[in-house]
Short mmCIF file of C-alpha atoms in Angstrom, two decimals:
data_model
loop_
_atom_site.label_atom_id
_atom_site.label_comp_id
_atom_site.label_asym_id
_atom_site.label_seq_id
_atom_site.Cartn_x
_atom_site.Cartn_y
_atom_site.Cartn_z
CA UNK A 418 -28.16 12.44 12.73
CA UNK A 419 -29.00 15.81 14.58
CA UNK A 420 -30.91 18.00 12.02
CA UNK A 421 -30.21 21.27 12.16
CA UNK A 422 -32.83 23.60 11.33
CA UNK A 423 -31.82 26.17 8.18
CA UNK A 424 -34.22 28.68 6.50
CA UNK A 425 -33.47 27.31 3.11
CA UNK A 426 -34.72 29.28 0.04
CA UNK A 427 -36.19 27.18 -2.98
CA UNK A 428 -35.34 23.61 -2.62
CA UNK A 429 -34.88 22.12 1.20
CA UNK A 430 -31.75 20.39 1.91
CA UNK A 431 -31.29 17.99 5.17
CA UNK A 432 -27.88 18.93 6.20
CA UNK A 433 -24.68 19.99 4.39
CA UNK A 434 -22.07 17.40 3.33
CA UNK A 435 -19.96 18.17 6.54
CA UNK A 436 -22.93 16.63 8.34
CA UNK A 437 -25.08 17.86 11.05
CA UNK A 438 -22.60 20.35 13.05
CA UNK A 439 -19.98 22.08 10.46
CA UNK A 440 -16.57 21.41 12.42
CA UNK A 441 -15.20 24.39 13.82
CA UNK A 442 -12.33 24.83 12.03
CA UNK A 443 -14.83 25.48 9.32
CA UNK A 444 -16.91 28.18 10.37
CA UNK A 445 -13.91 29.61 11.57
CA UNK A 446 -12.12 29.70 8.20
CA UNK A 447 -15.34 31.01 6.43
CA UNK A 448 -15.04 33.72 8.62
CA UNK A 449 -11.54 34.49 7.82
CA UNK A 450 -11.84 34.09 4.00
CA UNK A 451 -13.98 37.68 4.23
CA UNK A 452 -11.15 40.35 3.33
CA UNK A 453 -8.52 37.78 2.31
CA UNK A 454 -7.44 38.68 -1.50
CA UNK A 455 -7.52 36.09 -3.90
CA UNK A 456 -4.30 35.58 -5.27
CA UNK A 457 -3.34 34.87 -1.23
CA UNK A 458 -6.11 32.57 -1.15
CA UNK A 459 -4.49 30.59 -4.15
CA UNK A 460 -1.11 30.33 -2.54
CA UNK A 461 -2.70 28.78 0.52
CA UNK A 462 -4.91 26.21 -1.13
CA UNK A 463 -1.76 25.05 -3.23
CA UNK A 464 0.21 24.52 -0.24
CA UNK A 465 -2.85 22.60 1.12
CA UNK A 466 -3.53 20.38 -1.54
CA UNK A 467 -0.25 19.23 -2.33
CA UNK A 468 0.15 18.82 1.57
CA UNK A 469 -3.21 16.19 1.18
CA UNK A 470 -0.89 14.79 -1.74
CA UNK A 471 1.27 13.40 0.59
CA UNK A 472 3.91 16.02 -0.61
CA UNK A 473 6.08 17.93 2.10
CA UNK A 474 4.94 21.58 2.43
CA UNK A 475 7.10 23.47 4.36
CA UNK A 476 9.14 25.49 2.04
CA UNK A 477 6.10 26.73 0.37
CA UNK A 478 4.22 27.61 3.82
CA UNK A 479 7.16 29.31 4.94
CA UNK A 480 7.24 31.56 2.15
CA UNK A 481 3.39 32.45 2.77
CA UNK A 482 3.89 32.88 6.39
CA UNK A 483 7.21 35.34 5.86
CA UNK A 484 5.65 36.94 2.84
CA UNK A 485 2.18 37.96 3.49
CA UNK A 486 0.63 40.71 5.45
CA UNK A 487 -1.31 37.52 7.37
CA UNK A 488 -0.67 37.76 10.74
CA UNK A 489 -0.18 33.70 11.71
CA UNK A 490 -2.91 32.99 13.80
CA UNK A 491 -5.10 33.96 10.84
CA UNK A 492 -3.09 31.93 8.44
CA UNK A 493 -3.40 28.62 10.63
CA UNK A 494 -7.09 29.19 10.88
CA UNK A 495 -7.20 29.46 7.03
CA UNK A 496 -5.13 26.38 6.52
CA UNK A 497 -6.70 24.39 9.12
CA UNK A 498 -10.39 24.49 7.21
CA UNK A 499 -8.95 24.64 4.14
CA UNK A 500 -7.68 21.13 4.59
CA UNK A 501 -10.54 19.75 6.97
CA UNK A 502 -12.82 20.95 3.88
CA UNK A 503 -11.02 19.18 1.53
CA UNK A 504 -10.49 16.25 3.24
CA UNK A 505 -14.04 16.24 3.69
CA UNK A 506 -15.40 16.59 0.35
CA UNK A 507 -12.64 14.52 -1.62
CA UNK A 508 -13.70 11.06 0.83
CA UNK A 509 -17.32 11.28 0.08
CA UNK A 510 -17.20 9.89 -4.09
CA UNK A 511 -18.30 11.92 -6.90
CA UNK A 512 -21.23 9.90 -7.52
CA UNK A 513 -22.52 10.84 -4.16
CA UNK A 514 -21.71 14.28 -3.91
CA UNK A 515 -22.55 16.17 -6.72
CA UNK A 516 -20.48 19.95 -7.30
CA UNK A 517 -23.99 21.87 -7.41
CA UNK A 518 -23.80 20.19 -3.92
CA UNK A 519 -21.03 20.92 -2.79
CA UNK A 520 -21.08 24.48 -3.62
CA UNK A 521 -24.51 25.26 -2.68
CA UNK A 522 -23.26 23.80 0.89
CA UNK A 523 -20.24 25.97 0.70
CA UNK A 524 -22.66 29.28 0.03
CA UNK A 525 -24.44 28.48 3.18
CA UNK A 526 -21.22 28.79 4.87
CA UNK A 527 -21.18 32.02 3.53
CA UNK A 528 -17.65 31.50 1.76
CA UNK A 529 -17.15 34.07 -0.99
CA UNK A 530 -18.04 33.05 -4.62
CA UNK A 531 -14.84 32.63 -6.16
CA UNK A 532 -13.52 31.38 -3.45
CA UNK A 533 -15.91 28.31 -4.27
CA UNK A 534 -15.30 28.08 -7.47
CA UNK A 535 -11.73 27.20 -6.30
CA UNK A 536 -12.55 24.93 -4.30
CA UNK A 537 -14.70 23.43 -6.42
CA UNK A 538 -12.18 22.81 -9.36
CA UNK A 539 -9.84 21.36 -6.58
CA UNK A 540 -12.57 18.29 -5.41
CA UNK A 541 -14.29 17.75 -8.98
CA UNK A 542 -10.96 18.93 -11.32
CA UNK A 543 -8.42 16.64 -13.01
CA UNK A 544 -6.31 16.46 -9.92
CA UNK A 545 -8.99 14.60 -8.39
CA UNK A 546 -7.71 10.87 -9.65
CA UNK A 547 -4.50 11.52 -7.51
CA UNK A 548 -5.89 12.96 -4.88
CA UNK A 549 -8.28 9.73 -4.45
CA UNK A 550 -4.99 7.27 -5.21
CA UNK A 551 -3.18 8.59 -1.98
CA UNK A 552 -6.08 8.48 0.17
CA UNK A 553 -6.71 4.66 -0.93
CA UNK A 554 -2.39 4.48 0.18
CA UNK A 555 -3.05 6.23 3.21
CA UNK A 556 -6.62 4.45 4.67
CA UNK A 557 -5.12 1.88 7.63
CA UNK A 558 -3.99 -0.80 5.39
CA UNK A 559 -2.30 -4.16 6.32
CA UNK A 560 1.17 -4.13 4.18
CA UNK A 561 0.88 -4.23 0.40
CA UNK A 562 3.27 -5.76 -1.87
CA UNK A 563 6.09 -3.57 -3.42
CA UNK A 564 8.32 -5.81 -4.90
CA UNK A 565 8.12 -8.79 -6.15
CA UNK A 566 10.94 -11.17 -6.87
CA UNK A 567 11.53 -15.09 -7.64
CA UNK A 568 14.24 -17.60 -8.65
CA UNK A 569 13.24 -21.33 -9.95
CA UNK A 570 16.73 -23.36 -9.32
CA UNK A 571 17.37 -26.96 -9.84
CA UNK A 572 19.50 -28.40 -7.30
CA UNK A 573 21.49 -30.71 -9.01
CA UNK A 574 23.14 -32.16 -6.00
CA UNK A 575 23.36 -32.03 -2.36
CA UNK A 576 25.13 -33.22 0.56
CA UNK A 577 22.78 -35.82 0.95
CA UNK A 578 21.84 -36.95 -2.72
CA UNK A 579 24.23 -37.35 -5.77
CA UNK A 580 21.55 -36.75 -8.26
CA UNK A 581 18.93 -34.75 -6.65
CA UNK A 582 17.35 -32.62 -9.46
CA UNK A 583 14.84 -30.91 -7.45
CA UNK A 584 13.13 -28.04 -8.70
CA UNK A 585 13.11 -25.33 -5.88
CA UNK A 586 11.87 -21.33 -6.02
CA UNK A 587 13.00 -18.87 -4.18
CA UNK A 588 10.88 -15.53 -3.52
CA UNK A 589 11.66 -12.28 -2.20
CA UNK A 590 8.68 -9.91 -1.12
CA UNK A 591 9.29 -6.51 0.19
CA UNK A 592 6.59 -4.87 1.79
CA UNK A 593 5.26 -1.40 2.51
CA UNK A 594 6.13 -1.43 5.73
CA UNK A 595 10.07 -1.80 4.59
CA UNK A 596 10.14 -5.13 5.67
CA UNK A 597 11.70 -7.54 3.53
CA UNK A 598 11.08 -11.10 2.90
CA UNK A 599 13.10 -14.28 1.70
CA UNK A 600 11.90 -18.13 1.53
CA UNK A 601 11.73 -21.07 -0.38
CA UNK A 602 8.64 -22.50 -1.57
CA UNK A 603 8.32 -26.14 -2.53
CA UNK A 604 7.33 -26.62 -5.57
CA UNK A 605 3.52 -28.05 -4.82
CA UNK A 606 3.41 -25.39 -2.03
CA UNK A 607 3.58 -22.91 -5.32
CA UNK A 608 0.93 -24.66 -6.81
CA UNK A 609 -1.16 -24.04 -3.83
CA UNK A 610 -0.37 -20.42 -3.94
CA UNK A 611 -1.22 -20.23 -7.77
CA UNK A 612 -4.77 -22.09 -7.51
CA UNK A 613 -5.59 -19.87 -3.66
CA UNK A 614 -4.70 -16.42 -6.00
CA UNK A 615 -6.73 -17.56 -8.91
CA UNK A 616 -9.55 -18.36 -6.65
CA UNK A 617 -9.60 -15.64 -4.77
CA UNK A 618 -9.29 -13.62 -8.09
CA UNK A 619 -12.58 -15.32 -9.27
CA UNK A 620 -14.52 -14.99 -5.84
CA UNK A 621 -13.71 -10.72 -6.35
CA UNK A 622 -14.86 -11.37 -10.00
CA UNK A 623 -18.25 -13.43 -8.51
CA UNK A 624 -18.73 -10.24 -5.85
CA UNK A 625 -18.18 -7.46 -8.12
CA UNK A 626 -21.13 -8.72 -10.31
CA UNK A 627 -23.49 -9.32 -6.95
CA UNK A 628 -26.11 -6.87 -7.85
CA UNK A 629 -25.97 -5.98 -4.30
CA UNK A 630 -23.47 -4.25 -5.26
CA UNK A 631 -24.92 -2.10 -8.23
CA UNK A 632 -26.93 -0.38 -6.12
CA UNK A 633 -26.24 3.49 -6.25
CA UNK A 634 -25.84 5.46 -3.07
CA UNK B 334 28.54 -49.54 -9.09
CA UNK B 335 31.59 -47.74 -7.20
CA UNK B 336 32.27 -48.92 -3.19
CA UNK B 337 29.87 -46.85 -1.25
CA UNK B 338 31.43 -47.84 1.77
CA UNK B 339 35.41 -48.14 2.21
CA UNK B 340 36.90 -50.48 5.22
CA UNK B 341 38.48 -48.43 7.49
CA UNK B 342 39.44 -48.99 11.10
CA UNK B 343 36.51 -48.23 12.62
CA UNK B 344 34.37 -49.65 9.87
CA UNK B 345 36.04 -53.22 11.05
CA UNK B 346 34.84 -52.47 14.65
CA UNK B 347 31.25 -51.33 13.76
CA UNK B 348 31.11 -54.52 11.72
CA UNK B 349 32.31 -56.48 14.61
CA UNK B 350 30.16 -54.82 17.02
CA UNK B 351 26.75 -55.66 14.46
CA UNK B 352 27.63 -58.96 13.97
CA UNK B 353 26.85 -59.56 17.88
CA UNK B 354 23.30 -58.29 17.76
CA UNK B 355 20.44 -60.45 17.95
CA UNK B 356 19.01 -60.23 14.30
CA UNK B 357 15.31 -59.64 15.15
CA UNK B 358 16.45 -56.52 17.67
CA UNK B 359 18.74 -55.34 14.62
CA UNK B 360 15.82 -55.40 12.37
CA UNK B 361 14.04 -53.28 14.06
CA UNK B 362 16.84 -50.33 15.10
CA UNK B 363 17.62 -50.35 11.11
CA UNK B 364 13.87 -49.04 10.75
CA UNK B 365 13.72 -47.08 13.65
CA UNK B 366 16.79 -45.34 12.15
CA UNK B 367 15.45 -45.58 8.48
CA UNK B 368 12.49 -43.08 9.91
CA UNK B 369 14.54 -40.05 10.88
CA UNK B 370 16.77 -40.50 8.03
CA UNK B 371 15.25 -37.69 6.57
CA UNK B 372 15.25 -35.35 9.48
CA UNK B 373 19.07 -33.14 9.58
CA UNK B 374 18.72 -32.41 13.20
CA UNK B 375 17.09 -35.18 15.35
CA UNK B 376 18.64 -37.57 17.14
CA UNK B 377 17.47 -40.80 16.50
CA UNK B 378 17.12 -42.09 20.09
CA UNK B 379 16.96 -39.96 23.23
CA UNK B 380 19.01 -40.85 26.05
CA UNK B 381 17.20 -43.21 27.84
CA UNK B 382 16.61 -44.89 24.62
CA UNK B 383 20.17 -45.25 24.18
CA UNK B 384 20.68 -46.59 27.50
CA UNK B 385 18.02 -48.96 27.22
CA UNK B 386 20.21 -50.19 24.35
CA UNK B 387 22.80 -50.73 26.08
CA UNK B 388 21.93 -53.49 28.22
CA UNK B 389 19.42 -54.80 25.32
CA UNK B 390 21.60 -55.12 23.27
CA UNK B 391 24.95 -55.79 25.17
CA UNK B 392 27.15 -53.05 24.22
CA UNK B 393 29.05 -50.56 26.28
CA UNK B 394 27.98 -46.36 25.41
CA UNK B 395 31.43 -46.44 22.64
CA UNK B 396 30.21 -49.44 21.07
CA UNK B 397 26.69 -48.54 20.77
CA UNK B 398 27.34 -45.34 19.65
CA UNK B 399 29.53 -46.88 16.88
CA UNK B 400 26.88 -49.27 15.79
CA UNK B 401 24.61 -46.76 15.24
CA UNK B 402 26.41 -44.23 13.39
CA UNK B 403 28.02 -46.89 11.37
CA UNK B 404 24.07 -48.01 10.77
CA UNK B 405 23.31 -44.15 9.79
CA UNK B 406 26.20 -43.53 7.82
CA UNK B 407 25.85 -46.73 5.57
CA UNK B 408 22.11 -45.56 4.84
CA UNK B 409 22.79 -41.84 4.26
CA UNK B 410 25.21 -43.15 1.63
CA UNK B 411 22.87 -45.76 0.24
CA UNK B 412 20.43 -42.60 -0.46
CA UNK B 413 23.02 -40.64 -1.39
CA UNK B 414 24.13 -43.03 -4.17
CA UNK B 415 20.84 -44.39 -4.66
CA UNK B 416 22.46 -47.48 -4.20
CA UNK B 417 19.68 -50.73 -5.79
CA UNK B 418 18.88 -53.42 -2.80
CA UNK B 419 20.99 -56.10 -4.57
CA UNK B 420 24.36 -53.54 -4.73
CA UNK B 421 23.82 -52.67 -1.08
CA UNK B 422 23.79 -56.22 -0.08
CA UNK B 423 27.22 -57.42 -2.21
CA UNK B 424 28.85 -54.60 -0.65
CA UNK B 425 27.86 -55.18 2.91
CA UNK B 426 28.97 -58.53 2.68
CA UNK B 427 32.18 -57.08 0.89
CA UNK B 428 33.06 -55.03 4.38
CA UNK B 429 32.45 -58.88 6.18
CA UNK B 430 28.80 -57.51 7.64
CA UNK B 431 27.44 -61.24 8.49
CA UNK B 432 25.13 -62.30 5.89
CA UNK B 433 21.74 -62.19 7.59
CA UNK B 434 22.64 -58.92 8.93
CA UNK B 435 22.43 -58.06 5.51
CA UNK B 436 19.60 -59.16 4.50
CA UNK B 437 17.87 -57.48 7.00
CA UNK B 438 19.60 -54.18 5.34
CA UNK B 439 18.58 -55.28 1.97
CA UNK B 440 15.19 -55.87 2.65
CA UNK B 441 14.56 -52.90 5.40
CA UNK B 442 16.43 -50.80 2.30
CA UNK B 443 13.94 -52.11 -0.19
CA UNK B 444 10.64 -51.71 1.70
CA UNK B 445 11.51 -47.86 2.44
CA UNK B 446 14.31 -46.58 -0.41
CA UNK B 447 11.97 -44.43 -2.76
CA UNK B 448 10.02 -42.63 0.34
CA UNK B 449 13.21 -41.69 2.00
CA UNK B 450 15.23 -40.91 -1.23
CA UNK B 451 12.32 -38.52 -2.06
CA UNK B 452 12.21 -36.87 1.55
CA UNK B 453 15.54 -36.06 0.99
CA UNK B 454 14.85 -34.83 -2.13
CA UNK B 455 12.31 -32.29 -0.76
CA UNK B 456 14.70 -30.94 2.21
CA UNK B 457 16.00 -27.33 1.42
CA UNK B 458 18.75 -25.18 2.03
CA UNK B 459 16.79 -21.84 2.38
CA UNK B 460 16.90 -20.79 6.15
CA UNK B 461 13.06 -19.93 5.64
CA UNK B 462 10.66 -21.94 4.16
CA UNK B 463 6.70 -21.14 2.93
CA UNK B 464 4.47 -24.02 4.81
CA UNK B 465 1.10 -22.84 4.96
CA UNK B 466 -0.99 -20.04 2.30
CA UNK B 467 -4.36 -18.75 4.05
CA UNK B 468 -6.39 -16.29 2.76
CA UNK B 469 -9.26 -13.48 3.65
CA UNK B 470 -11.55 -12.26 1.21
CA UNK B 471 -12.89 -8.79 2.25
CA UNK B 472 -15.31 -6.32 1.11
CA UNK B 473 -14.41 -2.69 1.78
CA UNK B 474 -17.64 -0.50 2.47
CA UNK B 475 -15.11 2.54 4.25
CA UNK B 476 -12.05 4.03 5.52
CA UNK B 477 -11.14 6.90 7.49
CA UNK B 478 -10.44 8.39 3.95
CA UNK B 479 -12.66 7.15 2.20
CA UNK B 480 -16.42 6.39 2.76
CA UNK B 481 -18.74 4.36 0.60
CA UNK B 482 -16.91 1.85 -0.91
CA UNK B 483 -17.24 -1.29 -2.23
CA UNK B 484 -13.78 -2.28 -2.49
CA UNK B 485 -13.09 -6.43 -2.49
CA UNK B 486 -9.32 -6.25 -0.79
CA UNK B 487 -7.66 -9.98 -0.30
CA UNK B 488 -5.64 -11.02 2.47
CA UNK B 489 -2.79 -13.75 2.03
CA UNK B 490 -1.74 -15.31 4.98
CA UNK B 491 1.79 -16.76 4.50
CA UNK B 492 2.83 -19.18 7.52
CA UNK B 493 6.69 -19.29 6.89
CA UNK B 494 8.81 -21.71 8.84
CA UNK B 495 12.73 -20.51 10.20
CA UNK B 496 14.79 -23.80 9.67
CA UNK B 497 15.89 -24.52 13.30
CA UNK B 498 12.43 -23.41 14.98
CA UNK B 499 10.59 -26.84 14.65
CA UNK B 500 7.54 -24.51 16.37
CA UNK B 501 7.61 -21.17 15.71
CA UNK B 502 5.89 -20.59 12.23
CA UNK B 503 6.02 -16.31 11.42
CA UNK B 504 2.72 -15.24 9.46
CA UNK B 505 3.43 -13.02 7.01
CA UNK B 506 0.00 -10.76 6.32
CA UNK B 507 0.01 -9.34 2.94
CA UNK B 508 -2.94 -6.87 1.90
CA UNK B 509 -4.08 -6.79 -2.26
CA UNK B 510 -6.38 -4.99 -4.14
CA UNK B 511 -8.10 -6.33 -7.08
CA UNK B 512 -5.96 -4.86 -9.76
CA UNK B 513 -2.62 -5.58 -6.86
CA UNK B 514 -3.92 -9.12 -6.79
CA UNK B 515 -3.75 -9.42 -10.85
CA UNK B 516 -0.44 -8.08 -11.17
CA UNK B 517 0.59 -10.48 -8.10
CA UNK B 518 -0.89 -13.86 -10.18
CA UNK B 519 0.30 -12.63 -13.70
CA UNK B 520 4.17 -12.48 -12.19
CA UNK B 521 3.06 -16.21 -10.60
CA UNK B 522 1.75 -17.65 -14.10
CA UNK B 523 5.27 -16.44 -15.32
CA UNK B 524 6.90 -18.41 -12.81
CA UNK B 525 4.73 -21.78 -13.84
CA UNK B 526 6.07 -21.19 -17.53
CA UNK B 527 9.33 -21.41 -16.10
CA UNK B 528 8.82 -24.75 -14.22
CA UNK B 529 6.61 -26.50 -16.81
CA UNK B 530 9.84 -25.03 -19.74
CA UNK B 531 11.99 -27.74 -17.32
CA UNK B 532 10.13 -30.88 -17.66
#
């Protein structure tokens, strides 16, 4: 990691959360934040965050964009760091990055004080739980299950057996990916599943309690 | 025991046509035929089989291909039925089969009934079927969205089989997380309570 020299006052820091080099978009929002009035500053980071949400936007940053006295190059600099900031801050967890952190890093950036309070209640607020829950949905992800349903029939009778009664079950998965799927499983092919689930469910038991894994970072 | 077999027509010529064959030769096409029983699709011999049949066992392409669908169709209806060894035998003998011809069903029937009766059993209907369950155990440490983790995230690996594609087996990845993995066995332990509530 590059350091970059600062002339802290009081206690020395390495680098700021963002790393090394603040990303552009950064600097260049800090810079834009200077005469931007507060309650216009609220609208904007609403729009943002419920944009990192996962929630569509574009009503609400139409209305900024026809309302304000922004001109829009200065709005999409705004929005841009807003959201690279955020994005930023909410991935690294809570008990890495502490908010005396965070906004000690944000004062270096010369963003103005209430500005970072804001921002501050957004990363380490109550919303924070959600905000965490759809980036765990969003991370690249092989599909998940959504829907999970079965059917245990007896066939009584077949084409090729008078008396068959054989136990079958049916299952339906649908994914998150849309797709949907339908089979049969034989009965000891279930079984198989069942013991493979419950073992797997005991190895994540075994590794959560590896103290490898207690260690704080 | 009701007939399992009713005389007809070409019953009477099948008959005719078995009681020809050598009985050591017949012997062994009943268990060659007794094998792929089980198996909807197959033929039982290719066609160079069949014409090797044909001059083995002295019977023109109609007649052979009588005898052995006669031969099938009296052993899918012996599973069907679940007919005992000693029923099978009064009844061949009832449609004028020769008596050491059937014998040689009796016996061929007794040595294999339960396996094949039980393969049949286990064939199902479903156009897909679940054949193989693999599984990856992982341990997140990051994402693109997320950094330091320590995340265990599961894998299942679901090899499912299409009925008519003896080959092609489509692997179904599913991703869980710990508490998406407990949810997943809790709706599986209801499904045991079902089974073991039919025993």
């Amino acid at each position: 990691m590059s350091s970059h020299a600062k002339v802290a006052v009081g206690a020395s820091k390495d680098s700021s959360f963002l790393g090394g080099r603040i990303p552009s978009e950064i600097e260049i929002m800090a810079k834009q934040l200077k005469d931007l009035d507060q309650e216009m500053f609220r609208k904007i980071l609403k729009a943002v965050v419920s944009a990192i949400e996962g929630k569509d936007c574009r009503e609400a940053m139409k209305a900024i964009a026809e309302n304000a006295a922004l001109p829009e190059e200065r709005l999409s600099y705004v929005v841009a760091g807003m959201y690279r900031l955020l994005k930023e801050a909410l991935r690294i967890p809570t008990s890495s990055l502490k908010q005396e952190v965070f906004k000690e890093d944000l004062r270096e950036l010369r963003i103005p004080e209430e500005f970072i309070t804001d921002f501050a209640s957004v990363v380490f607020g109550n919303r924070r739980t959600a905000l965490e829950a759809v980036a765990t949905q969003q991370g690249p992800r092989l599909p998940s299950l959504k829907d999970f349903r079965w059917r245990v029939d007896v066939a009584i009778s077949t084409s090729s057996l008078a008396r068959a009664l054989q136990p079958s079950i049916l299952m339906q998965m649908k994914l998150s990916d849309g797709k949907a799927h339908r089979f049969e499983v034989p009965v000891s092919k279930f079984q198989e599943l069942r013991y493979n689930v419950a073992l797997i469910l005991k190895e994540m038991n075994d590794l959560e309690k590896r103290s490898v894994l207690k260690i704080q970072d | 025991m009701a007939a399992i077999i009713t005389e007809t027509q070409s019953i009477k010529e099948a008959v005719t046509s078995i009681n020809t064959i050598e009985l050591n030769k017949f012997s062994r096409l009943l268990s060659r035929i007794l094998q792929k029983l089980h198996l909807k699709e197959e033929r039982t011999f290719s066609e160079e089989e069949e014409q090797k049949l044909q001059s083995a066992l002295s019977l023109d392409k109609q007649n052979l291909s009588l005898v052995l669908d006669t031969t099938a169709f009296i052993l899918e209806q012996a599973v069907y039925h679940n007919v005992k060894p000693a029923s099978l035998k009064q009844q061949l003998e009832k449609i004028h089969l020769s008596p050491e011809k059937a014998e040689a069903f009796c016996q061929a029937w007794t040595a294999v009934c339960p396996d094949v009766v039980e393969k049949v059993r286990q064939r199902i209907f479903a156009p897909k079927k679940l054949e193989h369950v693999g599984w990856q155990l992982n341990l997140q440490m990051g994402t693109s969205t997320q950094a330091k983790l320590k995340d265990p995230h599961a894998v299942l690996e679901l090899g499912v089989r299409n009925e008519d594609s003896e080959s092609v087996v489509e692997k179904v990845f599913v991703e869980f997380s710990h508490q998406e993995l407990l949810h997943f066995y809790n709706q599986l332990e209801t499904v045991q309570a079902q089974l073991d509530s039919l025993t």
